[in-house]
Amino acid sequence: DKIMYQDMDNDLISIEELCQRLMIGKNMAYHLLNANEIVAFRIGRSWKIPVKSVNDYIANNSYNKQQGLSHQ
């Protein structure tokens, strides 16, 4: 029996889907993957990108850039 993942974080997306989710071009997407900014792997020539890796990248790179200016 194969284990079916019910959790969306276990889904894999393609490079095209990564571009859509982050609203970036393919060059930037490949840069993020090759720099290990987004954890992914390759099967043959195709990148397989876990949704969790994309969500982690967003979480780790989302912060209040005005932090230093907004202290009380």
C-alpha atoms as an extended CHARMM CRD file, in Angstrom:
* protein
*
        72  EXT
         1         1  ASP       CA              0.0000000000        0.0000000000        0.0000000000  PROA      1               0.0000000000
         2         2  LYS       CA              1.2300000000        3.4360000000       -0.9020000000  PROA      2               0.0000000000
         3         3  ILE       CA              1.0240000000        6.1840000000        1.6720000000  PROA      3               0.0000000000
         4         4  MET       CA             -1.1430000000        9.0210000000        0.4230000000  PROA      4               0.0000000000
         5         5  TYR       CA             -0.2210000000       12.4200000000        1.8020000000  PROA      5               0.0000000000
         6         6  GLN       CA             -3.2320000000       14.4280000000        2.8760000000  PROA      6               0.0000000000
         7         7  ASP       CA             -1.1320000000       17.3940000000        4.0000000000  PROA      7               0.0000000000
         8         8  MET       CA             -0.6270000000       19.9720000000        1.2460000000  PROA      8               0.0000000000
         9         9  ASP       CA              2.8650000000       20.7380000000        2.5790000000  PROA      9               0.0000000000
        10        10  ASN       CA              3.9800000000       17.3500000000        1.2370000000  PROA      10              0.0000000000
        11        11  ASP       CA              2.9630000000       18.1980000000       -2.3310000000  PROA      11              0.0000000000
        12        12  LEU       CA              5.5970000000       18.8000000000       -4.9810000000  PROA      12              0.0000000000
        13        13  ILE       CA              5.4010000000       21.6490000000       -7.4660000000  PROA      13              0.0000000000
        14        14  SER       CA              7.2060000000       22.4090000000      -10.7070000000  PROA      14              0.0000000000
        15        15  ILE       CA              9.4550000000       25.3220000000      -11.5790000000  PROA      15              0.0000000000
        16        16  GLU       CA              6.5130000000       26.9540000000      -13.3960000000  PROA      16              0.0000000000
        17        17  GLU       CA              4.3340000000       26.7020000000      -10.2930000000  PROA      17              0.0000000000
        18        18  LEU       CA              7.1610000000       28.1360000000       -8.1780000000  PROA      18              0.0000000000
        19        19  CYS       CA              7.3440000000       31.1180000000      -10.5280000000  PROA      19              0.0000000000
        20        20  GLN       CA              3.5920000000       31.6530000000      -10.2280000000  PROA      20              0.0000000000
        21        21  ARG       CA              3.5460000000       31.3580000000       -6.4330000000  PROA      21              0.0000000000
        22        22  LEU       CA              6.4200000000       33.7990000000       -5.9150000000  PROA      22              0.0000000000
        23        23  MET       CA              5.5900000000       35.9810000000       -8.9400000000  PROA      23              0.0000000000
        24        24  ILE       CA              9.1470000000       35.6690000000      -10.2340000000  PROA      24              0.0000000000
        25        25  GLY       CA             10.7450000000       34.6900000000      -13.5180000000  PROA      25              0.0000000000
        26        26  LYS       CA             12.4440000000       31.3970000000      -14.2920000000  PROA      26              0.0000000000
        27        27  ASN       CA             15.9450000000       32.8810000000      -13.9980000000  PROA      27              0.0000000000
        28        28  MET       CA             15.2730000000       33.9990000000      -10.4260000000  PROA      28              0.0000000000
        29        29  ALA       CA             13.6150000000       30.6680000000       -9.6170000000  PROA      29              0.0000000000
        30        30  TYR       CA             16.6460000000       28.7130000000      -10.8600000000  PROA      30              0.0000000000
        31        31  HSD       CA             18.9260000000       31.0710000000       -8.9090000000  PROA      31              0.0000000000
        32        32  LEU       CA             16.9880000000       30.3850000000       -5.6760000000  PROA      32              0.0000000000
        33        33  LEU       CA             17.1090000000       26.6260000000       -6.2800000000  PROA      33              0.0000000000
        34        34  ASN       CA             20.8000000000       26.5020000000       -7.2380000000  PROA      34              0.0000000000
        35        35  ALA       CA             21.7200000000       28.6830000000       -4.2460000000  PROA      35              0.0000000000
        36        36  ASN       CA             19.7430000000       26.3220000000       -1.9600000000  PROA      36              0.0000000000
        37        37  GLU       CA             17.5730000000       29.2410000000       -0.8630000000  PROA      37              0.0000000000
        38        38  ILE       CA             14.6300000000       26.9310000000       -1.5480000000  PROA      38              0.0000000000
        39        39  VAL       CA             15.2370000000       23.2840000000       -0.7000000000  PROA      39              0.0000000000
        40        40  ALA       CA             14.4090000000       21.0860000000       -3.6800000000  PROA      40              0.0000000000
        41        41  PHE       CA             15.7530000000       18.1300000000       -5.6460000000  PROA      41              0.0000000000
        42        42  ARG       CA             16.0250000000       16.9670000000       -9.1930000000  PROA      42              0.0000000000
        43        43  ILE       CA             14.8020000000       13.8510000000      -10.9040000000  PROA      43              0.0000000000
        44        44  GLY       CA             16.6150000000       13.7470000000      -14.1960000000  PROA      44              0.0000000000
        45        45  ARG       CA             16.4410000000       17.2920000000      -15.5440000000  PROA      45              0.0000000000
        46        46  SER       CA             13.2400000000       18.2000000000      -13.6980000000  PROA      46              0.0000000000
        47        47  TRP       CA             13.1990000000       20.1090000000      -10.4180000000  PROA      47              0.0000000000
        48        48  LYS       CA             10.8180000000       18.8170000000       -7.7450000000  PROA      48              0.0000000000
        49        49  ILE       CA             10.0240000000       21.4840000000       -5.1780000000  PROA      49              0.0000000000
        50        50  PRO       CA              8.1900000000       20.6510000000       -1.9410000000  PROA      50              0.0000000000
        51        51  VAL       CA              5.4550000000       23.1510000000       -1.1110000000  PROA      51              0.0000000000
        52        52  LYS       CA              6.8340000000       23.1690000000        2.4530000000  PROA      52              0.0000000000
        53        53  SER       CA             10.1640000000       24.4920000000        1.1320000000  PROA      53              0.0000000000
        54        54  VAL       CA              8.3880000000       27.3490000000       -0.6230000000  PROA      54              0.0000000000
        55        55  ASN       CA              6.3300000000       28.1300000000        2.4830000000  PROA      55              0.0000000000
        56        56  ASP       CA              9.4900000000       28.0410000000        4.6310000000  PROA      56              0.0000000000
        57        57  TYR       CA             11.2700000000       30.3780000000        2.2020000000  PROA      57              0.0000000000
        58        58  ILE       CA              8.3700000000       32.8280000000        2.3480000000  PROA      58              0.0000000000
        59        59  ALA       CA              8.2260000000       32.6660000000        6.1540000000  PROA      59              0.0000000000
        60        60  ASN       CA             11.9860000000       33.1040000000        6.5290000000  PROA      60              0.0000000000
        61        61  ASN       CA             12.0800000000       36.0490000000        4.1480000000  PROA      61              0.0000000000
        62        62  SER       CA              8.9260000000       37.8090000000        5.3380000000  PROA      62              0.0000000000
        63        63  TYR       CA              9.5740000000       40.3080000000        8.0760000000  PROA      63              0.0000000000
        64        64  ASN       CA              8.8820000000       43.9220000000        8.7820000000  PROA      64              0.0000000000
        65        65  LYS       CA             11.6570000000       45.7510000000        6.9390000000  PROA      65              0.0000000000
        66        66  GLN       CA             10.6350000000       48.8960000000        8.8230000000  PROA      66              0.0000000000
        67        67  GLN       CA             11.5030000000       47.1450000000       12.1010000000  PROA      67              0.0000000000
        68        68  GLY       CA             14.1900000000       49.5920000000       13.0880000000  PROA      68              0.0000000000
        69        69  LEU       CA             11.8840000000       52.5490000000       12.4920000000  PROA      69              0.0000000000
        70        70  SER       CA              8.8180000000       51.2460000000       14.2910000000  PROA      70              0.0000000000
        71        71  HSD       CA             10.1170000000       50.8410000000       17.8550000000  PROA      71              0.0000000000
        72        72  GLN       CA              7.8520000000       52.3590000000       20.5060000000  PROA      72              0.0000000000
